[in-house]
Coordinates of C-alpha atoms in Angstrom, one line a residue:
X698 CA 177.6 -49.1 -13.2
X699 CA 176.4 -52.6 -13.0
X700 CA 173.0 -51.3 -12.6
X701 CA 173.1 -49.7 -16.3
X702 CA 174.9 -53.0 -17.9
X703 CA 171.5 -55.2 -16.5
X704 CA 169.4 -52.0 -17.5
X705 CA 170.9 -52.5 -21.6
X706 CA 171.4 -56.1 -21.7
X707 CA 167.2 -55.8 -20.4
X708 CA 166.2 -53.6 -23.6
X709 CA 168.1 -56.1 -25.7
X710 CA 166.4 -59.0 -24.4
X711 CA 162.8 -56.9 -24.6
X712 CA 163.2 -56.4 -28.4
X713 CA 165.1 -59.5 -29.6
X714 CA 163.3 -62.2 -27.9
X715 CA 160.0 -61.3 -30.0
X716 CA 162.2 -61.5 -33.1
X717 CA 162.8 -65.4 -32.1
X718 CA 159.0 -66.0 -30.5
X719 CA 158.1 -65.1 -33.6
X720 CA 159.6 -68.3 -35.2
X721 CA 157.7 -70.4 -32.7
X722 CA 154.9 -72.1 -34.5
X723 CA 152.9 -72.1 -30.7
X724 CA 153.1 -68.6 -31.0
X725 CA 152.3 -67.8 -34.3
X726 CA 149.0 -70.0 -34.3
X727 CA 148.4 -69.3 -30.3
X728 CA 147.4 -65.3 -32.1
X729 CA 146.4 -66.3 -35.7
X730 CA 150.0 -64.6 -36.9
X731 CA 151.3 -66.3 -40.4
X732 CA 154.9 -67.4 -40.3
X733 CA 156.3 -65.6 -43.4
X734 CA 155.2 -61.9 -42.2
X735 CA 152.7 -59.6 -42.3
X736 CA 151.1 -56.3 -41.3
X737 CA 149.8 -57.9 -38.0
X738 CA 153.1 -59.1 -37.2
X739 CA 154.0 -55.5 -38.3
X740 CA 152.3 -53.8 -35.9
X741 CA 153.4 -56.4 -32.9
X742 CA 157.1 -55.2 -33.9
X743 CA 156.3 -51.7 -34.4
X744 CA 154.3 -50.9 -31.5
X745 CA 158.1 -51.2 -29.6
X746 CA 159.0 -47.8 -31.5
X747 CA 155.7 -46.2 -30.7
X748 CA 156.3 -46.7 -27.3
X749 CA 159.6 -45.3 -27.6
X750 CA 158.7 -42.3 -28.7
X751 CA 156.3 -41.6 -25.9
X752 CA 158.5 -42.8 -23.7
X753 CA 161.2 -40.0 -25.3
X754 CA 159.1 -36.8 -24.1
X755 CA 159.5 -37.6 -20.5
X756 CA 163.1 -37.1 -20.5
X757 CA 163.1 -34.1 -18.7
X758 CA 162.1 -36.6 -15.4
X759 CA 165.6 -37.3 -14.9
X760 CA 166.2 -34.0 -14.4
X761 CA 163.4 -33.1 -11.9
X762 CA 164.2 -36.5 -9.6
X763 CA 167.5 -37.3 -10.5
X764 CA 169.0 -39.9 -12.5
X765 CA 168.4 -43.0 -10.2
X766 CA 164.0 -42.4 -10.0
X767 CA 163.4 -42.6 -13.6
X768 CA 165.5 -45.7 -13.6
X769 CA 163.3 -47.2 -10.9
X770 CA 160.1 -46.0 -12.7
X771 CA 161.4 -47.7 -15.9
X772 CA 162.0 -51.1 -14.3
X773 CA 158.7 -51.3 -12.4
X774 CA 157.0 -50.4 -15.7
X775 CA 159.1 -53.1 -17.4
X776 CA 158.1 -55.6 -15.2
X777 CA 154.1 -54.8 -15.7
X778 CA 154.5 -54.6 -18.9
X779 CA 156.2 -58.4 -18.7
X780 CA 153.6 -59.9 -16.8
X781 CA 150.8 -58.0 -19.4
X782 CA 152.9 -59.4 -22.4
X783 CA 153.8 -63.0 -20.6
X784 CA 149.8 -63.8 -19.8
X785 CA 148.2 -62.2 -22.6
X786 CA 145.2 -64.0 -23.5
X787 CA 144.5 -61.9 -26.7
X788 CA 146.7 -60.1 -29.8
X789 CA 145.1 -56.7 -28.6
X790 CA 146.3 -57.0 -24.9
X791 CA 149.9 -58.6 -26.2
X792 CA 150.6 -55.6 -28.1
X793 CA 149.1 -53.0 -24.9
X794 CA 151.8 -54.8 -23.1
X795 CA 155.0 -54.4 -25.8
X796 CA 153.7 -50.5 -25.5
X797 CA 153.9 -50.2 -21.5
X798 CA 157.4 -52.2 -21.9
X799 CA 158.8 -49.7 -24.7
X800 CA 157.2 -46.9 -22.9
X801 CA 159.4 -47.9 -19.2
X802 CA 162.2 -49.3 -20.9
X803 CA 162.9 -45.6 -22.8
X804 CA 162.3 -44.2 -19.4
X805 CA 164.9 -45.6 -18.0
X806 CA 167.5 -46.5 -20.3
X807 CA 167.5 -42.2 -21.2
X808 CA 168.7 -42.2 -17.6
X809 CA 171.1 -44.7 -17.1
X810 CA 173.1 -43.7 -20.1
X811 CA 173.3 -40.0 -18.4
X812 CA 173.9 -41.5 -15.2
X813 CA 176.7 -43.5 -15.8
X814 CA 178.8 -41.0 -17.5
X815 CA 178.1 -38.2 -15.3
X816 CA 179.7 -40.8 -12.1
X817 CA 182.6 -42.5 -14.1
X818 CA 186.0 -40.8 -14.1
X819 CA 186.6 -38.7 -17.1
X820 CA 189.6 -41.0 -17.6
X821 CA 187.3 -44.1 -18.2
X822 CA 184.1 -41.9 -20.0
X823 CA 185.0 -42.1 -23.5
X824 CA 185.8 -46.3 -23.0
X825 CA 182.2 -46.7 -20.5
X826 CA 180.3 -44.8 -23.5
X827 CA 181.6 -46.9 -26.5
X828 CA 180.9 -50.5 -24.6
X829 CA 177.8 -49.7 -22.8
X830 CA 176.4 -50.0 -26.1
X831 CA 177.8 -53.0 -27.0
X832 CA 175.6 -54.8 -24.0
X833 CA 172.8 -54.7 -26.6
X834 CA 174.3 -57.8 -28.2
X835 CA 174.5 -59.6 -24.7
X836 CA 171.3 -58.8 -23.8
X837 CA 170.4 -60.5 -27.5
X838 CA 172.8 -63.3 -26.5
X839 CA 170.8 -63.7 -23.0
X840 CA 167.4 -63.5 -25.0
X841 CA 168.1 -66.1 -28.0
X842 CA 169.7 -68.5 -25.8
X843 CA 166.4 -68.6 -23.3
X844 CA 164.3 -68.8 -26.7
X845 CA 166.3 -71.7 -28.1
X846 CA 166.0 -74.0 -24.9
X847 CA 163.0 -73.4 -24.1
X848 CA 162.0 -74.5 -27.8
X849 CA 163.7 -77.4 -27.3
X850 CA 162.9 -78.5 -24.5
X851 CA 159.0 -77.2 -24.1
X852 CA 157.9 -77.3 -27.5
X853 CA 155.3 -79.8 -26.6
X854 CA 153.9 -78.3 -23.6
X855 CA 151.5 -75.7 -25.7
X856 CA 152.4 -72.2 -25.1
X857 CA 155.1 -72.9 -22.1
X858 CA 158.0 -72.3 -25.2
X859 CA 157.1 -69.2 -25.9
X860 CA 155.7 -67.6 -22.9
X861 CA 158.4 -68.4 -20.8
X862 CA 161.5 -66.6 -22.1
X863 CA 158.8 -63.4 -22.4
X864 CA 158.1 -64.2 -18.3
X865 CA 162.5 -63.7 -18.4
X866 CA 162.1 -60.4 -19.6
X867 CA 161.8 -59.1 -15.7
X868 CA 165.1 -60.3 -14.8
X869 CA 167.4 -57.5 -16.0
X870 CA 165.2 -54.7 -14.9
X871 CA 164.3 -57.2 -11.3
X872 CA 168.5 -56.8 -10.7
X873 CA 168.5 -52.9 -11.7
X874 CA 165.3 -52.7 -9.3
X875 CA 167.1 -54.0 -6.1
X876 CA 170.4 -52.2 -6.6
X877 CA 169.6 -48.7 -8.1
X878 CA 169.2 -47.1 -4.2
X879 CA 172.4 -48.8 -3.7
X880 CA 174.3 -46.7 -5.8
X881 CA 174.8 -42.8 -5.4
X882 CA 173.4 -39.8 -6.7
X883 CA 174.8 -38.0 -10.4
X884 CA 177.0 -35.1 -9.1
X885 CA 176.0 -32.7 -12.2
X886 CA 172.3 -33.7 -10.9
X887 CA 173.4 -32.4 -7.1
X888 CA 175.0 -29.3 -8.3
X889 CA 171.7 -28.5 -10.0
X890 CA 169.6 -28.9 -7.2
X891 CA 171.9 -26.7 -5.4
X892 CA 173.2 -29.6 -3.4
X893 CA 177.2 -28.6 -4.5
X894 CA 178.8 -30.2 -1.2
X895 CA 177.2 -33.6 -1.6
X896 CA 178.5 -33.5 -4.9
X897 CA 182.1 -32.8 -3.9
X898 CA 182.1 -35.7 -1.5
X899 CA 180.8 -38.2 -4.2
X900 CA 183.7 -36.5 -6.2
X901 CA 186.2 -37.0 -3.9
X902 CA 185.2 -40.2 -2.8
X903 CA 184.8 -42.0 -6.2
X904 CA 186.9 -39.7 -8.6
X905 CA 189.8 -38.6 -6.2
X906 CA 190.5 -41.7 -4.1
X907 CA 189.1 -39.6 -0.9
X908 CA 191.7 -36.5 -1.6
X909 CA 190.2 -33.9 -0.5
X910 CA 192.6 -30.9 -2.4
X911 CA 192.4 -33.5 -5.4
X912 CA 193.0 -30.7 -8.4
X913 CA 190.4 -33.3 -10.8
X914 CA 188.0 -32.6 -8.1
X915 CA 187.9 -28.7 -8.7
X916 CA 187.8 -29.0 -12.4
X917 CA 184.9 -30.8 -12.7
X918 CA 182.6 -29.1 -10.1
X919 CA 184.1 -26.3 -12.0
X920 CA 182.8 -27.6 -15.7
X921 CA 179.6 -28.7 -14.2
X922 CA 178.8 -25.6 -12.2
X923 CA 179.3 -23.4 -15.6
X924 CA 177.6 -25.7 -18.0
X925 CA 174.4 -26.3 -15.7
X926 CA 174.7 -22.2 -15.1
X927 CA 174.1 -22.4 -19.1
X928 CA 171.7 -24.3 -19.8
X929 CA 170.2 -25.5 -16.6
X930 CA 167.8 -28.8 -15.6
X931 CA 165.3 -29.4 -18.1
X932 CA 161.6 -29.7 -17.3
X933 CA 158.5 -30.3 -18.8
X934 CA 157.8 -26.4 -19.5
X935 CA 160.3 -26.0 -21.5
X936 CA 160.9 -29.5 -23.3
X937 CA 159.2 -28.5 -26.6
X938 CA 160.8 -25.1 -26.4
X939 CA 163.3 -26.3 -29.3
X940 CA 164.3 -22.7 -30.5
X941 CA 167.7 -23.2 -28.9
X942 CA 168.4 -25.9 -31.0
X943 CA 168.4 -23.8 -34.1
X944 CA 169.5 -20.5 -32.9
X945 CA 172.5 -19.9 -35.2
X946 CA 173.6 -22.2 -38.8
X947 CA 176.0 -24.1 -37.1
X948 CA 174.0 -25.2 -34.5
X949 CA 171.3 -26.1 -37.4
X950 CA 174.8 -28.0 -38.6
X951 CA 174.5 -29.9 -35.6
X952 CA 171.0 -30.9 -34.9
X953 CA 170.6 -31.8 -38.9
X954 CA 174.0 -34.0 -37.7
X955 CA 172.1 -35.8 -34.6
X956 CA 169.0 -36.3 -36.3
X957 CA 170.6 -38.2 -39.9
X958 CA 172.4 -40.2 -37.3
X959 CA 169.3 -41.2 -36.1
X960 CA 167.5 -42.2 -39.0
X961 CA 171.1 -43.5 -40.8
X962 CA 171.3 -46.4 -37.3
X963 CA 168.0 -47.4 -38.1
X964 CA 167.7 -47.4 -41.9
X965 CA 171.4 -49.1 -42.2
X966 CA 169.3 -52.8 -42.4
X967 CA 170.5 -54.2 -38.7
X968 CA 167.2 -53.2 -37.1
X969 CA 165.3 -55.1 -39.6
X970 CA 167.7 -58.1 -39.8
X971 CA 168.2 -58.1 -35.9
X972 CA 163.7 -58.6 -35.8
X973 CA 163.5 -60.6 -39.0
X974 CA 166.4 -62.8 -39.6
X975 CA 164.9 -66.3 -39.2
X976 CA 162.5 -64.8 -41.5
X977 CA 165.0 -64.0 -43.8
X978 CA 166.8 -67.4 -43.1
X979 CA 163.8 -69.6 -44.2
X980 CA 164.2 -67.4 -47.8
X981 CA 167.3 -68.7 -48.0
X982 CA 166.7 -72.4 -47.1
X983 CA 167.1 -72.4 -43.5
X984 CA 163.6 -74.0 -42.5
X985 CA 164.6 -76.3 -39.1
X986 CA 163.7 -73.5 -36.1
X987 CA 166.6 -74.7 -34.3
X988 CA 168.9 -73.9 -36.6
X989 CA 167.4 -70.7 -37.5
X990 CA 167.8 -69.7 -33.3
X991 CA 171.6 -71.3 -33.2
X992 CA 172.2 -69.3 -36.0
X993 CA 170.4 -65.6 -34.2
X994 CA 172.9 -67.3 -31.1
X995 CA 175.6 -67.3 -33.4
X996 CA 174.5 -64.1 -34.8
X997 CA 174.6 -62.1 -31.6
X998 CA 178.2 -63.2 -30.2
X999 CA 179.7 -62.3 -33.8
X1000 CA 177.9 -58.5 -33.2
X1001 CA 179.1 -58.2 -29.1
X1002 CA 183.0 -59.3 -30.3
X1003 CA 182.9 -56.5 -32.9
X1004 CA 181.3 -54.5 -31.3
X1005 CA 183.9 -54.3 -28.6
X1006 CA 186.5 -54.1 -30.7
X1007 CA 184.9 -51.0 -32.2
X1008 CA 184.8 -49.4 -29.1
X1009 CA 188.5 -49.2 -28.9
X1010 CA 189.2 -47.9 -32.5
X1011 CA 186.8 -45.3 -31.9
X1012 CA 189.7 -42.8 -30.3
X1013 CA 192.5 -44.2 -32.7
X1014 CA 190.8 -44.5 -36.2
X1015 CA 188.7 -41.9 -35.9
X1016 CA 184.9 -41.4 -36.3
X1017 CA 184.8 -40.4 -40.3
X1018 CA 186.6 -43.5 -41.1
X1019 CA 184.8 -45.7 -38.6
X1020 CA 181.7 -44.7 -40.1
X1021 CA 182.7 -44.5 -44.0
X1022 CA 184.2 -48.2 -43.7
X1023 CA 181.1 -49.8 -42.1
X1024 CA 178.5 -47.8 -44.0
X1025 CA 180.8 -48.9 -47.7
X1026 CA 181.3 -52.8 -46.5
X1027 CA 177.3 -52.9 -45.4
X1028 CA 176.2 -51.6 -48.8
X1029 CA 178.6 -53.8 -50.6
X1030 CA 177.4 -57.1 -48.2
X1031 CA 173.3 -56.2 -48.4
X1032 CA 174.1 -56.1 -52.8
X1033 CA 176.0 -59.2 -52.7
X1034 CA 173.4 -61.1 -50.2
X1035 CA 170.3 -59.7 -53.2
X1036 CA 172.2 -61.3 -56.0
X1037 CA 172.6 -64.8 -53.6
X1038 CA 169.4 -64.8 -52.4
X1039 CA 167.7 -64.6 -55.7
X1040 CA 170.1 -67.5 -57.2
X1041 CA 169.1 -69.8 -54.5
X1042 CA 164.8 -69.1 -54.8
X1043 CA 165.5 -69.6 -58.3
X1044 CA 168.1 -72.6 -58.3
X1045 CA 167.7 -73.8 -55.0
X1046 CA 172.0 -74.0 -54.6
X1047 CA 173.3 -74.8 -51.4
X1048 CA 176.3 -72.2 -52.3
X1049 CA 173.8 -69.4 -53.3
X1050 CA 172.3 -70.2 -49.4
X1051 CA 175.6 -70.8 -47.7
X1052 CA 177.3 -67.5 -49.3
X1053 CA 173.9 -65.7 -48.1
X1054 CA 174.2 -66.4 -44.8
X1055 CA 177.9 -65.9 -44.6
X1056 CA 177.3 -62.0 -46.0
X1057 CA 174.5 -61.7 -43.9
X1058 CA 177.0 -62.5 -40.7
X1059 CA 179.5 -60.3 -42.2
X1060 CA 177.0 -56.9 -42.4
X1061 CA 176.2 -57.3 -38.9
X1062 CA 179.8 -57.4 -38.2
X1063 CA 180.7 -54.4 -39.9
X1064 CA 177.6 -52.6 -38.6
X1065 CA 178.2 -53.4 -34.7
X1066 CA 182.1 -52.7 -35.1
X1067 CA 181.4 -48.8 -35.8
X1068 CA 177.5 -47.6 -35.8
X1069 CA 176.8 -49.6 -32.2
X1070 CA 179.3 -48.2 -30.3
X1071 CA 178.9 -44.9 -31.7
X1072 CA 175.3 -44.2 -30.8
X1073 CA 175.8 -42.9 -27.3
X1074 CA 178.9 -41.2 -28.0
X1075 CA 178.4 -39.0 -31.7
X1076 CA 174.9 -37.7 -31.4
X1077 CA 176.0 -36.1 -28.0
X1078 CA 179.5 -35.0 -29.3
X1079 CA 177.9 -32.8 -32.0
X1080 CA 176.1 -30.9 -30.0
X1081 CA 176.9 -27.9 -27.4
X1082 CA 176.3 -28.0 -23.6
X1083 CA 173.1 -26.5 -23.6
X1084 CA 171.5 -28.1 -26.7
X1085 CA 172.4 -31.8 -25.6
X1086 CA 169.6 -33.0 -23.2
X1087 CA 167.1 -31.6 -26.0
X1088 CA 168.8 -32.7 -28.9
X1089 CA 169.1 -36.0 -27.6
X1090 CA 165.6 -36.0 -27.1
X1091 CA 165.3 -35.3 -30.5
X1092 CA 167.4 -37.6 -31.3
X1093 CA 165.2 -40.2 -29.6
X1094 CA 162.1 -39.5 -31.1
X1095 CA 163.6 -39.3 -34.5
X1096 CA 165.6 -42.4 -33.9
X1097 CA 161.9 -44.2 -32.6
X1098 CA 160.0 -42.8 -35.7
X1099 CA 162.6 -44.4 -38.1
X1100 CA 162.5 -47.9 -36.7
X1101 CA 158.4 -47.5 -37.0
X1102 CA 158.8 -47.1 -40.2
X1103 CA 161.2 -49.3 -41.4
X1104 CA 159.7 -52.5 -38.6
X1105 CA 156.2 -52.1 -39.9
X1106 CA 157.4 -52.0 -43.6
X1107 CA 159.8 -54.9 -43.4
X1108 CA 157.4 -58.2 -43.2
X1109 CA 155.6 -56.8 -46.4
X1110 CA 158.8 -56.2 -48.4
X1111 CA 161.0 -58.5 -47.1
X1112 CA 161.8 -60.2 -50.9
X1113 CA 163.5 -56.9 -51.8
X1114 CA 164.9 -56.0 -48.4
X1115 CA 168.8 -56.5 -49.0
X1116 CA 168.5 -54.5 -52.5
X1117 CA 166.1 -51.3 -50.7
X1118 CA 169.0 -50.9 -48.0
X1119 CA 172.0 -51.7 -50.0
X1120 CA 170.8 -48.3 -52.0
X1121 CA 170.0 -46.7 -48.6
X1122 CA 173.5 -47.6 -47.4
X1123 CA 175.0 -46.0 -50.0
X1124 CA 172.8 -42.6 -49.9
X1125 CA 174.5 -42.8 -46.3
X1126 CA 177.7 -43.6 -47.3
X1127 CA 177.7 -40.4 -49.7
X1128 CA 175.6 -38.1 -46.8
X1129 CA 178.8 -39.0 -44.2
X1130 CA 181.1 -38.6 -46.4
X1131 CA 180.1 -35.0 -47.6
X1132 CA 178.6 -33.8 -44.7
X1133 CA 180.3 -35.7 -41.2
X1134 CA 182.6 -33.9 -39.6
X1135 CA 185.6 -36.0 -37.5
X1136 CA 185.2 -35.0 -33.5
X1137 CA 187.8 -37.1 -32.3
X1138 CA 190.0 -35.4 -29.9
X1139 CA 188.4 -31.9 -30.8
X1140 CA 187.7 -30.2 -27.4
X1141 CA 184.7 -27.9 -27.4
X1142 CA 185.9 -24.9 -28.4
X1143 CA 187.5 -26.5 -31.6
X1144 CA 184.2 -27.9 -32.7
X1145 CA 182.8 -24.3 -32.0
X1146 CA 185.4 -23.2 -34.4
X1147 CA 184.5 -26.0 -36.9
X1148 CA 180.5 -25.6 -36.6
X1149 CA 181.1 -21.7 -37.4
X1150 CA 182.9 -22.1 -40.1
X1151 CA 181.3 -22.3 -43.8
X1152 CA 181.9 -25.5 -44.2
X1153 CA 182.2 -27.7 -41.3
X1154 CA 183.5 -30.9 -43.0
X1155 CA 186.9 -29.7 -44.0
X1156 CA 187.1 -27.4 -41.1
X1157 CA 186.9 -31.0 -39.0
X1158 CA 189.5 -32.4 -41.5
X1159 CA 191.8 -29.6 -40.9
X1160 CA 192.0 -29.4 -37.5
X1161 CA 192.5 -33.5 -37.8
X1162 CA 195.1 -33.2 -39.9
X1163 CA 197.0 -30.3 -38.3
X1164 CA 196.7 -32.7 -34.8
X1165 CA 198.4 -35.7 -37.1
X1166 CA 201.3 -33.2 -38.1
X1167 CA 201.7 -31.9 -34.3
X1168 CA 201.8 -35.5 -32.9
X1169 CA 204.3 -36.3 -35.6
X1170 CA 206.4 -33.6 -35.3
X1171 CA 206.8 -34.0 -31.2
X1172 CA 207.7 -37.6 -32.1
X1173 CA 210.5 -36.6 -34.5
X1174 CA 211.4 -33.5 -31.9
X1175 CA 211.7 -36.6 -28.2
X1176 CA 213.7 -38.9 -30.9

């Protein structure tokens, strides 16, 4: 599993570290790039989700070579793509090389996420899930560090500053590329291939302690032989057959559920602020570069310990509440940092700057405590056996098409950024609210239940609270 921790902190560093280069003034004249933003800088950002969503429609490769190939693929395209990006003698070739890194990077971070649950014990699944997540912020962590010493240390050696932390970039994917082969196959993988022994010994070896009669062991070859006898290994014949994805209403229920999810993690404002906040910090008075990357440094940490944290309240809060609380605090942050913002470009007050960046700090918080954790585990949970490899491809694209959008839009309308997603947050905040169901602790033939019902919400809510009334009443019935 170490493997897929180096293969997320690498697409954190891949996507953050431009964010900071950006603020370099050796990069930004090295390509003819103004400092405040534009549609150039734009399309250098944006070009990420482009590749992304290229990189989406090959999903169906971990299925025809098993999990561990794509994951090779995707780090030997990542490390191209770095030495493209990292000796780029023009804007043109620069943004070819973000492409082929988005591109591999989607390639193989589809995989790993797949592979790593599919080998972890169920017990540890839901827990592995909400934190592999949560390595995005270390990888950021990794990647603003490198950016800050090499500013100050190599700012006068031309473009050393800047193209050294993007010659970094291979070190993640380098460490995932020497120990993938190291590692064994996805049992669900074998059983597809017909390979069912070699996937009992990998299950009694790693999920039974080597015994052989283990009853754990029989379940899950069990619940992967009939779901794979469902649905079956996707290929590239049938990837844009999507008609199973809207067979019945409730399964419309559920993909309309995967996609909002989607577009709701991107459009909440952290995408933007996690490219542009130096950007955003010179609105607000924060000129000196070094201060601007100690406070992305600063930034980052606050995101990974929330982030965490929201991990573990994801199977004791609940996801409704998870989600209405950081989607409510985010809209309520974003309005508060418009109305501080504006006092301090028209006042110039220290207080107006200082409040602005604490609320700043305080949305990412609130975001990374319930929406990063939650991104590998609701999108999935919503959907049924045989609709999940598709609708997370969907999910994918969708999820690239948004942060196109909202990247190349940003540098142009950054001066009413906070007020644009405080309104967005709270559309979202309404959408969840009204539409969401809860899946914590439902099994899946409760959420079949729930999706079949008229309306899916409350049917979600009632099963929750009839599980709160159980629990309570074999507490009162032991005491």
């Amino acid at each position: 599993m170490a493997n897929e921790t180096s293969a997320r902190r690498a697409r954190a560093s891949w996507k953050i570290s431009l964010g900071l280069i950006n603020t370099l003034s050796n990069y930004t004249n090295y390509y003819g790039l103004p400092a405040t933003g534009s549609a150039g800088t734009g399309i250098v950002f944006a070009i990420f989700n482009v590749g992304q969503i290229a990189g989406a429609l090959f999903i169906w490769l971990a299925d025809w070579t098993g999990r561990k190939i794509p994951i090779f693929i995707g780090c030997v395209g990542v490390i191209i793509g770095t030495i493209i990006t990292a000796t780029a003698p023009t804007l043109g070739v620069f943004v070819g090389g973000r492409f082929l890194l988005s591109f591999f990077c989607t390639i193989a971070t589809t995989s790993a996420p797949l592979y790593m649950i599919e080998i972890a014990p169920p017990l540890y699944r839901g827990t592995i899930a909400g934190l592999y997540n949560t390595l995005w912020y270390m990888g950021s962590i990794i990647a603003t560090c490198a950016v800050f010493g090499a500013h100050r240390n190599l700012a006068d050696r031309g473009e050393l500053d800047w193209r050294l932390p993007l010659w970094l970039q291979m070190l993640c994917p380098g460490i995932v590329l020497l120990g993938i082969f190291f590692c064994p196959e996805s049992p669900r993988w074998l059983i597809g291939k017909g390979r069912v022994e070699e996937a009992r010994a990998l299950l009694v070896k790693y999920h039974a302690n080597g015994e052989e009669n283990h009853p754990l062991v029989e379940l899950e070859m069990q619940e992967m032989s009939e779901a794979l006898a469902k649905e079956g290994l996707t290929s590239w014949r049938n990837l844009f057959d999507l008609r199973v994805l809207f067979n019945t209403p409730g399964w419309r229920y559920r993909i309309m559920l995967n996609i909002a999810f989607a577009w709701f993690g991107q459009f909440a404002g952290n995408n933007v602020i996690s490219y542009y906040l130096p950007s955003m910090l010179r609105r607000i008075g924060v000129t000196d570069t070094d201060t601007q990357l100690l406070l992305n440094i600063i930034y980052a940490i606050v995101g990974w310990v929330f982030a965490t944290g929201g991990a573990r309240f994801l199977d004791t809060v609940g996801r409704r509440p998870m989600f209405l609380f950081s989607v409510g605090a985010m809209a309520i942050c974003l309005a508060i940092v418009a109305g501080t913002a504006a006092g301090f470009v028209q006042t110039g007050s220290t207080s107006c700057s200082y409040a602005s960046i604490f609320f700043v700090y305080l949305f990412g918080a609130t975001f990374a405590i319930s929406l990063t954790p939650m991104q590998p585990i609701y999108p999935g949970e919503v959907l049924t056996n045989d609709m999940r490899a598709k609708g997370m491809g969907v999910m994918q694209i969708s999820s690239g098409v948004a942060s196109f959008i909202n990247t190349f839009a940003a540098p142009v309308v950054l001066n009413n950024f906070y007020a644009f997603f405080a309104f967005f947050d709270v559309f979202e905040f309404l959408f969840i609210y009204f539409l969401f169901v809860e899946t914590k602790g439902r099994t899946l033939e409760e959420l079949e239940v729930v999706f079949n019902s008229p309306n899916p919400r409350k049917a979600s809510l009632a099963f929750a609270e009839s599980s709160k009334r159980k629990e309570k009443g074999g507490v009162e019935e032991v005491a």
